[in-house]
Structure formats: structure tokens, C-alpha cells
Amino acid sequence: MGAIDSERGGVASCNGKPPAAEAAGGGSTEAENGGSQQRKGGATPLEVGTRVMCRWRDGKFHPVKVIERRKLHGGGHNDYEYYVHYTEFNRRLDEWAKLEQLDLDSVWTDVDEKAEEKATGLKMTRHQKRKIDETHVEGHEELDAASLREHEEFTKVKNIATIELGRYEIETWYFSPFPPEYSDVSKLYFCEFCLNFMKRKEQLQRHMRKCDLKHPPGDEIYRCGTLSMFEVDGKKNKVYGQNLCYLAKLFLDHKTLYYDVDLFLFYILCECDDRGCHMVGYFSKEKHSEESYNLACILTLPPYQRKGYGKFLIAFSYELSKKEGKVGTPERPLSDLGNLSYRGYWTRVLLDILKKHKGNISIKELSDMTAIKNEDILSTLQNLDLLQYRKGQHVICADPKVLDRHLKAAGRGGLEVDVSKLIWTPYKEQG
């Protein structure tokens, strides 16, 4: 199912702040690098593929590429608005820009982008691979260059600009393949309990008068203070599962949208008050995974980021694995940032044990205690230079000062899971 965004200001930023300049292309125009573009006057309308400086919401000009254009309703021959990609930033910040936001004196245009792709095929493939990996555990499967181009062409323009969910209005990040009848709206209204979505506020208000749900439609398996976790079976609650996938896709780029949700369990984390249990985020897992995956897709909703919920969800997935008596690992491939999130979790858990443990301890014993897969333990300890290979076996070198240094670098663990509050029966044992 693909994808993590747990802690950064982005499984959707509803405050409009830019994430640190990441991924696609730095601040310089490509004209400086390859000569595949030429200077052009400020003639309008601008062609798709044009590169130009655009004034963003921070009031500053940033380099963009025109992805799409459309005529303004009731406008003249040259009255267009342009869907632009800020080449310094992730695709989540793509948006429709008015002509007055563009500096027409800075216009560049691609001479022959396809010829350039052929000439730099290897470079393009690496770049595209990085684009898959730039927003956490995104990518349910490896996409080759052709598949990625097809994906980006199909999803290049956000179809829904904002959603209303509970008391929050949230700017979306990515395209989500809602049914065709929703193609003519830029804002959708979600019921925060059943996740049905509507085109108009009045429809939502009417729906809320009839909807008797005050929490996700599943079993509550965890309650600690105001935090609650519900397990939703995709087979028993198919519409809810599909609606959740539509919603999640708005904030996850290379997530595979599953219409067949029967094979998945969804774990919905909620903040509870006297009005009900309000979804904060979720993770999904396959009911049966031959690869020992204990997490397929994970998302923290934008208004709830930077509060430790992403780390909580990762920890919770491992507590379920412990209850199952199995080792677990997140579905691959992991992106660079997804790898960072998990590496932090594995580091904190393993080093806490090594600090307290007296005497020798094996990789298998660590795996039995934590439900972390052997390979993940080995790679984590190797990455920290805590593993040596002596006389045909791995030996853990656990100097207390080195452990403390690594633990400090790994950061805080976020909200803790109180295992005594987890009341859960693994799926295989359910009647």
C-alpha cells in the first residue's frame, strides 16, 4: 500500500509553511546545467513545459515548471492560469498560479525534453527513483522509469485542492483517483467518522444528522487516556476501507490505491473527547503476509503531525507482532526518510536493551524480545558500527558511552504504547 509520513510537516501541512527545499532540482534553472533550454520573451499564453519564476505564498520568487494550463472562465484569448511545479520542492506544493504571480522576464522553455531524456536515460532513471523515495515509505512497489512517467502524467494535477475533515480544513498534496462524478469540485467534505465524502457542505450537514457513528466502524483494541485505537476489517467494512484509501492518497504520492481492501486490516488512531473519536492517523497491514510485513501503509494526518503519533504507530505495529509471536518488518521499498523513521525506532529499542542487559546477547535473542526481524537488527547495528564479525559469528560491541551517543542522535521515542491497555486477538485466531 506504500507510504509513511509520520512526523514532518507534511502528511499535509495545513499551515502553508514550506518544507525544507527537498528533492526535485535545487534552486537553479536547468539552463545553467545542460543548455537544453533557451531564453524566451514573455509571450503568453505560456506553453506546458515552460520554466519561469513564480511568487509563492512566502512572497518570494521560486523556479517553477508549467505542468498544465487552463482558460479562465469568462477570460479573453490569453487569460489562463497555470498549474506549476516548484522545482525546489516536493510535488505536494504544486498549485494553480495566476499570471500575475509569474515573472515573465524570467521565462525559459524546454527545446526538446524527449531528446534530453534519451541523452540522459541513466540520469533520468536515478532522478525518478529518487522521486519515488522522497516522501517516506512511499512506493508499494518499484516503478521503472516508464511506469513512473505514466504515473506522473496521470497524477500530475491535483484534482482536489482542500478537504474538510471534522474541525479542520486541510490542503491536499497529491492527486487521488476519486470517481468521475467528483472531478468538477476542488473541495470535498468528509464525515470524520464513516469517511463518506460529499461535494457540498449542506450535504455533509444533512449526513451528520443521520450518521450514528462516533468512532471508526471496528473494534476498539486500545484505550489510554484520550488515545484510542480501532481495528477495522477491510472485508467487513469495505466502503470505509476504500474511503480511507481515497483520503490517504491525497497525502501520499506513490501509494497504490487498493479497491480490494478485503485482504487488509486498518488500525485507526483516534483522539477522543465528548463528541467522539477523531481520526489522527492510521496504518494498515495484510491479514496474511508471507514476507513478515507488519505494516503496509502509514499516515499521520496533517493537523496532528509533530506530536509523536507517527512513532507511536510504528511502535504499535511491533506490539501487535509481539502478540502474534512473530517478527515483523515494514513493507518495502523504504524511502530514505522512511528508512530514517524506522532506523530511529530500531536504534532506540535495541540500544535501550543493550544498555540494560548484562552479559552477552545474540541477534536472535534481540529479535525474540523486540519482534524486529534479524536483518533489520543486523543492518541497524552495522550502520551504528556496533557489530563485528569474529570467528564466524557476529559480536555486538556495546560501549556505554557510544550507546548513549547513538541514543541521543536517534531522538525521542514519541508517545509510548502502554501494552497493558492493548486488548487484542490476532486475526488468525478470530472466529
GROMACS .gro file of N, CA, C and O in nm, residues 131-249:
model
  476
  131LYS      N    1   1.260   1.040  -0.689
  131LYS     CA    2   1.128   1.100  -0.672
  131LYS      C    3   1.032   1.002  -0.607
  131LYS      O    4   0.943   1.040  -0.532
  132ILE      N    5   1.049   0.874  -0.635
  132ILE     CA    6   0.968   0.774  -0.566
  132ILE      C    7   0.995   0.780  -0.417
  132ILE      O    8   0.907   0.768  -0.334
  133ASP      N    9   1.122   0.802  -0.383
  133ASP     CA   10   1.165   0.786  -0.245
  133ASP      C   11   1.161   0.912  -0.161
  133ASP      O   12   1.206   0.911  -0.049
  134GLU      N   13   1.109   1.022  -0.216
  134GLU     CA   14   1.134   1.144  -0.143
  134GLU      C   15   1.033   1.174  -0.033
  134GLU      O   16   1.052   1.266   0.044
  135THR      N   17   0.927   1.097  -0.022
  135THR     CA   18   0.836   1.125   0.088
  135THR      C   19   0.805   1.000   0.167
  135THR      O   20   0.694   0.949   0.163
  136HIS      N   21   0.899   0.952   0.242
  136HIS     CA   22   0.880   0.845   0.338
  136HIS      C   23   0.856   0.710   0.275
  136HIS      O   24   0.897   0.685   0.165
  137VAL      N   25   0.789   0.621   0.345
  137VAL     CA   26   0.780   0.484   0.296
  137VAL      C   27   0.681   0.483   0.182
  137VAL      O   28   0.578   0.421   0.192
  138GLU      N   29   0.707   0.560   0.076
  138GLU     CA   30   0.613   0.569  -0.032
  138GLU      C   31   0.658   0.478  -0.144
  138GLU      O   32   0.771   0.479  -0.183
  139GLY      N   33   0.569   0.406  -0.200
  139GLY     CA   34   0.603   0.315  -0.308
  139GLY      C   35   0.574   0.175  -0.262
  139GLY      O   36   0.651   0.113  -0.190
  140HIS      N   37   0.457   0.126  -0.298
  140HIS     CA   38   0.421  -0.010  -0.261
  140HIS      C   39   0.503  -0.109  -0.342
  140HIS      O   40   0.517  -0.223  -0.307
  141GLU      N   41   0.557  -0.063  -0.455
  141GLU     CA   42   0.636  -0.150  -0.541
  141GLU      C   43   0.734  -0.063  -0.617
  141GLU      O   44   0.718   0.057  -0.626
  142GLU      N   45   0.838  -0.123  -0.670
  142GLU     CA   46   0.934  -0.049  -0.751
  142GLU      C   47   0.868  -0.012  -0.884
  142GLU      O   48   0.807  -0.095  -0.948
  143LEU      N   49   0.881   0.114  -0.922
  143LEU     CA   50   0.833   0.157  -1.053
  143LEU      C   51   0.954   0.177  -1.143
  143LEU      O   52   1.050   0.244  -1.104
  144ASP      N   53   0.950   0.120  -1.262
  144ASP     CA   54   1.058   0.150  -1.356
  144ASP      C   55   1.033   0.288  -1.415
  144ASP      O   56   0.930   0.352  -1.390
  145ALA      N   57   1.128   0.336  -1.495
  145ALA     CA   58   1.119   0.473  -1.546
  145ALA      C   59   0.992   0.496  -1.627
  145ALA      O   60   0.926   0.599  -1.613
  146ALA      N   61   0.955   0.399  -1.711
  146ALA     CA   62   0.836   0.415  -1.794
  146ALA      C   63   0.710   0.419  -1.709
  146ALA      O   64   0.620   0.502  -1.731
  147SER      N   65   0.703   0.332  -1.608
  147SER     CA   66   0.585   0.330  -1.520
  147SER      C   67   0.576   0.459  -1.441
  147SER      O   68   0.466   0.511  -1.419
  148LEU      N   69   0.691   0.510  -1.398
  148LEU     CA   70   0.689   0.634  -1.321
  148LEU      C   71   0.642   0.750  -1.406
  148LEU      O   72   0.562   0.833  -1.361
  149ARG      N   73   0.688   0.756  -1.534
  149ARG     CA   74   0.642   0.864  -1.622
  149ARG      C   75   0.491   0.856  -1.642
  149ARG      O   76   0.421   0.957  -1.642
  150GLU      N   77   0.441   0.733  -1.659
  150GLU     CA   78   0.296   0.714  -1.677
  150GLU      C   79   0.221   0.758  -1.551
  150GLU      O   80   0.119   0.827  -1.559
  151HIS      N   81   0.275   0.720  -1.434
  151HIS     CA   82   0.213   0.759  -1.307
  151HIS      C   83   0.210   0.912  -1.294
  151HIS      O   84   0.108   0.970  -1.258
  152GLU      N   85   0.322   0.976  -1.325
  152GLU     CA   86   0.330   1.120  -1.306
  152GLU      C   87   0.243   1.194  -1.406
  152GLU      O   88   0.187   1.299  -1.375
  153GLU      N   89   0.229   1.139  -1.527
  153GLU     CA   90   0.141   1.200  -1.626
  153GLU      C   91  -0.004   1.192  -1.580
  153GLU      O   92  -0.080   1.290  -1.588
  154PHE      N   93  -0.042   1.075  -1.528
  154PHE     CA   94  -0.181   1.054  -1.487
  154PHE      C   95  -0.215   1.136  -1.362
  154PHE      O   96  -0.329   1.180  -1.345
  155THR      N   97  -0.116   1.157  -1.275
  155THR     CA   98  -0.144   1.220  -1.146
  155THR      C   99  -0.084   1.361  -1.136
  155THR      O  100  -0.070   1.414  -1.026
  156LYS      N  101  -0.048   1.421  -1.252
  156LYS     CA  102   0.031   1.543  -1.248
  156LYS      C  103  -0.043   1.663  -1.189
  156LYS      O  104   0.020   1.755  -1.136
  157VAL      N  105  -0.175   1.663  -1.198
  157VAL     CA  106  -0.252   1.777  -1.146
  157VAL      C  107  -0.341   1.730  -1.031
  157VAL      O  108  -0.416   1.635  -1.045
  158LYS      N  109  -0.329   1.799  -0.919
  158LYS     CA  110  -0.418   1.770  -0.805
  158LYS      C  111  -0.562   1.792  -0.848
  158LYS      O  112  -0.596   1.898  -0.901
  159ASN      N  113  -0.647   1.695  -0.822
  159ASN     CA  114  -0.788   1.713  -0.858
  159ASN      C  115  -0.869   1.772  -0.743
  159ASN      O  116  -0.969   1.839  -0.766
  160ILE      N  117  -0.827   1.749  -0.622
  160ILE     CA  118  -0.895   1.804  -0.504
  160ILE      C  119  -0.796   1.895  -0.432
  160ILE      O  120  -0.688   1.850  -0.393
  161ALA      N  121  -0.830   2.022  -0.413
  161ALA     CA  122  -0.736   2.117  -0.352
  161ALA      C  123  -0.740   2.113  -0.200
  161ALA      O  124  -0.636   2.120  -0.133
  162THR      N  125  -0.861   2.103  -0.144
  162THR     CA  126  -0.875   2.101   0.002
  162THR      C  127  -0.985   2.004   0.041
  162THR      O  128  -1.073   1.969  -0.039
  163ILE      N  129  -0.977   1.959   0.166
  163ILE     CA  130  -1.085   1.878   0.223
  163ILE      C  131  -1.123   1.937   0.358
  163ILE      O  132  -1.043   2.005   0.423
  164GLU      N  133  -1.245   1.911   0.398
  164GLU     CA  134  -1.287   1.942   0.534
  164GLU      C  135  -1.308   1.809   0.606
  164GLU      O  136  -1.381   1.722   0.558
  165LEU      N  137  -1.240   1.793   0.718
  165LEU     CA  138  -1.248   1.670   0.796
  165LEU      C  139  -1.262   1.709   0.942
  165LEU      O  140  -1.167   1.762   1.001
  166GLY      N  141  -1.380   1.687   0.999
  166GLY     CA  142  -1.404   1.731   1.136
  166GLY      C  143  -1.392   1.882   1.146
  166GLY      O  144  -1.448   1.956   1.065
  167ARG      N  145  -1.311   1.930   1.241
  167ARG     CA  146  -1.299   2.075   1.258
  167ARG      C  147  -1.185   2.135   1.177
  167ARG      O  148  -1.152   2.252   1.191
  168TYR      N  149  -1.123   2.055   1.090
  168TYR     CA  150  -1.008   2.102   1.014
  168TYR      C  151  -1.038   2.115   0.865
  168TYR      O  152  -1.105   2.029   0.807
  169GLU      N  153  -0.987   2.221   0.806
  169GLU     CA  154  -0.978   2.231   0.660
  169GLU      C  155  -0.832   2.208   0.625
  169GLU      O  156  -0.743   2.276   0.677
  170ILE      N  157  -0.806   2.113   0.536
  170ILE     CA  158  -0.669   2.069   0.509
  170ILE      C  159  -0.638   2.081   0.360
  170ILE      O  160  -0.715   2.034   0.277
  171GLU      N  161  -0.526   2.145   0.330
  171GLU     CA  162  -0.480   2.148   0.192
  171GLU      C  163  -0.424   2.010   0.155
  171GLU      O  164  -0.349   1.950   0.232
  172THR      N  165  -0.462   1.961   0.039
  172THR     CA  166  -0.415   1.829  -0.004
  172THR      C  167  -0.277   1.842  -0.069
  172THR      O  168  -0.231   1.953  -0.100
  173TRP      N  169  -0.216   1.726  -0.093
  173TRP     CA  170  -0.083   1.726  -0.152
  173TRP      C  171  -0.078   1.664  -0.290
  173TRP      O  172   0.000   1.705  -0.373
  174TYR      N  173  -0.160   1.563  -0.313
  174TYR     CA  174  -0.145   1.485  -0.435
  174TYR      C  175  -0.281   1.450  -0.496
  174TYR      O  176  -0.385   1.462  -0.434
  175PHE      N  177  -0.274   1.405  -0.618
  175PHE     CA  178  -0.391   1.352  -0.690
  175PHE      C  179  -0.442   1.226  -0.622
  175PHE      O  180  -0.365   1.144  -0.572
  176SER      N  181  -0.574   1.211  -0.618
  176SER     CA  182  -0.635   1.087  -0.571
  176SER      C  183  -0.748   1.051  -0.667
  176SER      O  184  -0.829   1.138  -0.702
  177PRO      N  185  -0.753   0.926  -0.714
  177PRO     CA  186  -0.848   0.889  -0.821
  177PRO      C  187  -0.991   0.871  -0.772
  177PRO      O  188  -1.047   0.762  -0.776
  178PHE      N  189  -1.053   0.980  -0.729
  178PHE     CA  190  -1.193   0.974  -0.690
  178PHE      C  191  -1.280   0.941  -0.811
  178PHE      O  192  -1.238   0.964  -0.926
  179PRO      N  193  -1.398   0.889  -0.789
  179PRO     CA  194  -1.488   0.858  -0.901
  179PRO      C  195  -1.513   0.982  -0.989
  179PRO      O  196  -1.503   1.095  -0.941
  180PRO      N  197  -1.543   0.960  -1.117
  180PRO     CA  198  -1.555   1.071  -1.214
  180PRO      C  199  -1.654   1.180  -1.171
  180PRO      O  200  -1.634   1.297  -1.206
  181GLU      N  201  -1.757   1.143  -1.098
  181GLU     CA  202  -1.857   1.244  -1.061
  181GLU      C  203  -1.801   1.350  -0.966
  181GLU      O  204  -1.867   1.452  -0.938
  182TYR      N  205  -1.679   1.328  -0.913
  182TYR     CA  206  -1.618   1.427  -0.824
  182TYR      C  207  -1.509   1.508  -0.894
  182TYR      O  208  -1.434   1.580  -0.829
  183SER      N  209  -1.502   1.496  -1.026
  183SER     CA  210  -1.394   1.561  -1.100
  183SER      C  211  -1.416   1.711  -1.117
  183SER      O  212  -1.325   1.783  -1.157
  184ASP      N  213  -1.536   1.760  -1.085
  184ASP     CA  214  -1.565   1.901  -1.110
  184ASP      C  215  -1.562   1.984  -0.982
  184ASP      O  216  -1.608   2.097  -0.980
  185VAL      N  217  -1.507   1.929  -0.873
  185VAL     CA  218  -1.502   2.005  -0.748
  185VAL      C  219  -1.357   2.014  -0.699
  185VAL      O  220  -1.276   1.925  -0.725
  186SER      N  221  -1.326   2.123  -0.631
  186SER     CA  222  -1.190   2.139  -0.578
  186SER      C  223  -1.185   2.112  -0.428
  186SER      O  224  -1.077   2.100  -0.371
  187LYS      N  225  -1.303   2.103  -0.364
  187LYS     CA  226  -1.307   2.077  -0.220
  187LYS      C  227  -1.407   1.966  -0.192
  187LYS      O  228  -1.516   1.963  -0.249
  188LEU      N  229  -1.367   1.875  -0.104
  188LEU     CA  230  -1.456   1.767  -0.062
  188LEU      C  231  -1.479   1.775   0.090
  188LEU      O  232  -1.391   1.817   0.165
  189TYR      N  233  -1.598   1.731   0.130
  189TYR     CA  234  -1.636   1.731   0.271
  189TYR      C  235  -1.649   1.587   0.318
  189TYR      O  236  -1.730   1.511   0.266
  190PHE      N  237  -1.566   1.550   0.416
  190PHE     CA  238  -1.565   1.413   0.468
  190PHE      C  239  -1.638   1.405   0.602
  190PHE      O  240  -1.619   1.491   0.689
  191CYS      N  241  -1.718   1.300   0.618
  191CYS     CA  242  -1.766   1.266   0.752
  191CYS      C  243  -1.647   1.208   0.827
  191CYS      O  244  -1.586   1.111   0.780
  192GLU      N  245  -1.612   1.264   0.941
  192GLU     CA  246  -1.489   1.220   1.008
  192GLU      C  247  -1.505   1.085   1.075
  192GLU      O  248  -1.405   1.026   1.119
  193PHE      N  249  -1.626   1.031   1.079
  193PHE     CA  250  -1.647   0.902   1.146
  193PHE      C  251  -1.662   0.786   1.047
  193PHE      O  252  -1.599   0.683   1.062
  194CYS      N  253  -1.745   0.804   0.942
  194CYS     CA  254  -1.762   0.696   0.845
  194CYS      C  255  -1.678   0.718   0.719
  194CYS      O  256  -1.669   0.630   0.635
  195LEU      N  257  -1.621   0.841   0.705
  195LEU     CA  258  -1.535   0.880   0.593
  195LEU      C  259  -1.607   0.888   0.459
  195LEU      O  260  -1.543   0.894   0.354
  196ASN      N  261  -1.740   0.891   0.459
  196ASN     CA  262  -1.811   0.922   0.335
  196ASN      C  263  -1.777   1.066   0.296
  196ASN      O  264  -1.757   1.151   0.382
  197PHE      N  265  -1.770   1.092   0.164
  197PHE     CA  266  -1.731   1.225   0.119
  197PHE      C  267  -1.837   1.283   0.028
  197PHE      O  268  -1.906   1.210  -0.044
  198MET      N  269  -1.852   1.415   0.035
  198MET     CA  270  -1.957   1.486  -0.037
  198MET      C  271  -1.903   1.612  -0.102
  198MET      O  272  -1.798   1.662  -0.063
  199LYS      N  273  -1.978   1.663  -0.199
  199LYS     CA  274  -1.935   1.781  -0.274
  199LYS      C  275  -1.968   1.911  -0.202
  199LYS      O  276  -1.901   2.011  -0.225
  200ARG      N  277  -2.074   1.911  -0.122
  200ARG     CA  278  -2.120   2.038  -0.065
  200ARG      C  279  -2.136   2.027   0.087
  200ARG      O  280  -2.168   1.922   0.142
  201LYS      N  281  -2.117   2.141   0.151
  201LYS     CA  282  -2.128   2.149   0.297
  201LYS      C  283  -2.267   2.108   0.345
  201LYS      O  284  -2.283   2.039   0.446
  202GLU      N  285  -2.370   2.150   0.269
  202GLU     CA  286  -2.508   2.117   0.310
  202GLU      C  287  -2.530   1.966   0.310
  202GLU      O  288  -2.602   1.912   0.395
  203GLN      N  289  -2.467   1.897   0.212
  203GLN     CA  290  -2.480   1.751   0.208
  203GLN      C  291  -2.417   1.689   0.333
  203GLN      O  292  -2.471   1.596   0.392
  204LEU      N  293  -2.302   1.741   0.372
  204LEU     CA  294  -2.236   1.690   0.492
  204LEU      C  295  -2.322   1.715   0.616
  204LEU      O  296  -2.336   1.626   0.701
  205GLN      N  297  -2.379   1.833   0.624
  205GLN     CA  298  -2.463   1.865   0.741
  205GLN      C  299  -2.583   1.773   0.750
  205GLN      O  300  -2.619   1.726   0.859
  206ARG      N  301  -2.644   1.745   0.634
  206ARG     CA  302  -2.758   1.651   0.634
  206ARG      C  303  -2.710   1.511   0.675
  206ARG      O  304  -2.776   1.441   0.752
  207HIS      N  305  -2.596   1.471   0.621
  207HIS     CA  306  -2.541   1.339   0.652
  207HIS      C  307  -2.513   1.326   0.802
  207HIS      O  308  -2.544   1.223   0.863
  208MET      N  309  -2.455   1.430   0.861
  208MET     CA  310  -2.417   1.423   1.003
  208MET      C  311  -2.538   1.409   1.095
  208MET      O  312  -2.528   1.354   1.204
  209ARG      N  313  -2.652   1.459   1.048
  209ARG     CA  314  -2.774   1.444   1.128
  209ARG      C  315  -2.822   1.300   1.130
  209ARG      O  316  -2.892   1.257   1.222
  210LYS      N  317  -2.783   1.223   1.027
  210LYS     CA  318  -2.828   1.083   1.018
  210LYS      C  319  -2.721   0.983   1.060
  210LYS      O  320  -2.754   0.872   1.104
  211CYS      N  321  -2.593   1.019   1.045
  211CYS     CA  322  -2.484   0.924   1.074
  211CYS      C  323  -2.475   0.901   1.224
  211CYS      O  324  -2.458   0.995   1.302
  212ASP      N  325  -2.488   0.775   1.265
  212ASP     CA  326  -2.487   0.747   1.409
  212ASP      C  327  -2.351   0.700   1.459
  212ASP      O  328  -2.336   0.663   1.575
  213LEU      N  329  -2.250   0.700   1.372
  213LEU     CA  330  -2.115   0.660   1.415
  213LEU      C  331  -2.047   0.774   1.490
  213LEU      O  332  -2.059   0.890   1.452
  214LYS      N  333  -1.976   0.741   1.596
  214LYS     CA  334  -1.895   0.838   1.669
  214LYS      C  335  -1.750   0.791   1.679
  214LYS      O  336  -1.670   0.849   1.753
  215HIS      N  337  -1.718   0.685   1.607
  215HIS     CA  338  -1.583   0.629   1.605
  215HIS      C  339  -1.571   0.541   1.481
  215HIS      O  340  -1.672   0.507   1.419
  216PRO      N  341  -1.451   0.501   1.443
  216PRO     CA  342  -1.437   0.412   1.327
  216PRO      C  343  -1.518   0.283   1.346
  216PRO      O  344  -1.535   0.236   1.460
  217PRO      N  345  -1.567   0.224   1.238
  217PRO     CA  346  -1.658   0.109   1.248
  217PRO      C  347  -1.585  -0.023   1.272
  217PRO      O  348  -1.591  -0.114   1.190
  218GLY      N  349  -1.516  -0.034   1.383
  218GLY     CA  350  -1.444  -0.158   1.412
  218GLY      C  351  -1.438  -0.181   1.562
  218GLY      O  352  -1.513  -0.121   1.639
  219ASP      N  353  -1.346  -0.267   1.603
  219ASP     CA  354  -1.330  -0.300   1.745
  219ASP      C  355  -1.226  -0.208   1.808
  219ASP      O  356  -1.116  -0.191   1.755
  220GLU      N  357  -1.260  -0.153   1.923
  220GLU     CA  358  -1.162  -0.074   1.998
  220GLU      C  359  -1.067  -0.171   2.068
  220GLU      O  360  -1.110  -0.252   2.150
  221ILE      N  361  -0.938  -0.163   2.033
  221ILE     CA  362  -0.842  -0.259   2.089
  221ILE      C  363  -0.743  -0.192   2.185
  221ILE      O  364  -0.663  -0.260   2.248
  222TYR      N  365  -0.753  -0.059   2.197
  222TYR     CA  366  -0.659   0.012   2.284
  222TYR      C  367  -0.723   0.142   2.330
  222TYR      O  368  -0.780   0.216   2.248
  223ARG      N  369  -0.716   0.169   2.460
  223ARG     CA  370  -0.763   0.297   2.512
  223ARG      C  371  -0.671   0.336   2.627
  223ARG      O  372  -0.658   0.264   2.725
  224CYS      N  373  -0.606   0.451   2.612
  224CYS     CA  374  -0.517   0.500   2.716
  224CYS      C  375  -0.535   0.651   2.724
  224CYS      O  376  -0.496   0.723   2.632
  225GLY      N  377  -0.598   0.697   2.829
  225GLY     CA  378  -0.631   0.839   2.839
  225GLY      C  379  -0.726   0.878   2.728
  225GLY      O  380  -0.832   0.817   2.710
  226THR      N  381  -0.688   0.978   2.649
  226THR     CA  382  -0.775   1.023   2.539
  226THR      C  383  -0.739   0.957   2.407
  226THR      O  384  -0.800   0.988   2.304
  227LEU      N  385  -0.640   0.866   2.407
  227LEU     CA  386  -0.600   0.798   2.283
  227LEU      C  387  -0.669   0.664   2.271
  227LEU      O  388  -0.678   0.588   2.368
  228SER      N  389  -0.712   0.635   2.150
  228SER     CA  390  -0.782   0.510   2.124
  228SER      C  391  -0.738   0.453   1.990
  228SER      O  392  -0.705   0.528   1.898
  229MET      N  393  -0.736   0.320   1.979
  229MET     CA  394  -0.703   0.254   1.853
  229MET      C  395  -0.814   0.157   1.818
  229MET      O  396  -0.855   0.076   1.901
  230PHE      N  397  -0.860   0.165   1.693
  230PHE     CA  398  -0.964   0.076   1.645
  230PHE      C  399  -0.908  -0.012   1.534
  230PHE      O  400  -0.834   0.036   1.448
  231GLU      N  401  -0.947  -0.139   1.535
  231GLU     CA  402  -0.912  -0.230   1.427
  231GLU      C  403  -1.033  -0.244   1.335
  231GLU      O  404  -1.141  -0.283   1.378
  232VAL      N  405  -1.014  -0.211   1.208
  232VAL     CA  406  -1.121  -0.219   1.109
  232VAL      C  407  -1.084  -0.325   1.006
  232VAL      O  408  -0.978  -0.318   0.943
  233ASP      N  409  -1.171  -0.423   0.989
  233ASP     CA  410  -1.151  -0.530   0.892
  233ASP      C  411  -1.201  -0.482   0.756
  233ASP      O  412  -1.318  -0.448   0.740
  234GLY      N  413  -1.110  -0.478   0.657
  234GLY     CA  414  -1.147  -0.430   0.524
  234GLY      C  415  -1.257  -0.511   0.459
  234GLY      O  416  -1.331  -0.460   0.374
  235LYS      N  417  -1.268  -0.639   0.496
  235LYS     CA  418  -1.374  -0.723   0.437
  235LYS      C  419  -1.509  -0.690   0.498
  235LYS      O  420  -1.611  -0.686   0.428
  236LYS      N  421  -1.512  -0.665   0.628
  236LYS     CA  422  -1.639  -0.635   0.696
  236LYS      C  423  -1.683  -0.491   0.674
  236LYS      O  424  -1.802  -0.460   0.681
  237ASN      N  425  -1.588  -0.402   0.650
  237ASN     CA  426  -1.618  -0.259   0.633
  237ASN      C  427  -1.552  -0.208   0.504
  237ASN      O  428  -1.463  -0.123   0.507
  238LYS      N  429  -1.599  -0.262   0.393
  238LYS     CA  430  -1.534  -0.238   0.263
  238LYS      C  431  -1.542  -0.092   0.224
  238LYS      O  432  -1.442  -0.034   0.179
  239VAL      N  433  -1.657  -0.029   0.237
  239VAL     CA  434  -1.672   0.111   0.194
  239VAL      C  435  -1.583   0.202   0.278
  239VAL      O  436  -1.515   0.292   0.226
  240TYR      N  437  -1.578   0.178   0.409
  240TYR     CA  438  -1.491   0.257   0.495
  240TYR      C  439  -1.345   0.242   0.452
  240TYR      O  440  -1.271   0.340   0.441
  241GLY      N  441  -1.303   0.118   0.426
  241GLY     CA  442  -1.166   0.092   0.384
  241GLY      C  443  -1.131   0.163   0.254
  241GLY      O  444  -1.024   0.223   0.240
  242GLN      N  445  -1.224   0.160   0.158
  242GLN     CA  446  -1.200   0.226   0.030
  242GLN      C  447  -1.196   0.378   0.047
  242GLN      O  448  -1.111   0.446  -0.011
  243ASN      N  449  -1.288   0.432   0.130
  243ASN     CA  450  -1.287   0.576   0.154
  243ASN      C  451  -1.158   0.620   0.222
  243ASN      O  452  -1.104   0.727   0.192
  244LEU      N  453  -1.109   0.537   0.314
  244LEU     CA  454  -0.983   0.567   0.382
  244LEU      C  455  -0.868   0.572   0.280
  244LEU      O  456  -0.780   0.658   0.287
  245CYS      N  457  -0.869   0.480   0.184
  245CYS     CA  458  -0.765   0.479   0.080
  245CYS      C  459  -0.773   0.604  -0.007
  245CYS      O  460  -0.669   0.663  -0.042
  246TYR      N  461  -0.893   0.645  -0.045
  246TYR     CA  462  -0.909   0.769  -0.122
  246TYR      C  463  -0.852   0.887  -0.044
  246TYR      O  464  -0.781   0.972  -0.098
  247LEU      N  465  -0.888   0.894   0.085
  247LEU     CA  466  -0.842   1.003   0.171
  247LEU      C  467  -0.689   1.002   0.183
  247LEU      O  468  -0.623   1.105   0.165
  248ALA      N  469  -0.633   0.885   0.211
  248ALA     CA  470  -0.488   0.875   0.232
  248ALA      C  471  -0.411   0.912   0.106
  248ALA      O  472  -0.305   0.975   0.113
  249LYS      N  473  -0.465   0.876  -0.011
  249LYS     CA  474  -0.395   0.903  -0.137
  249LYS      C  475  -0.375   1.053  -0.160
  249LYS      O  476  -0.282   1.094  -0.229
   0.00000   0.00000   0.00000
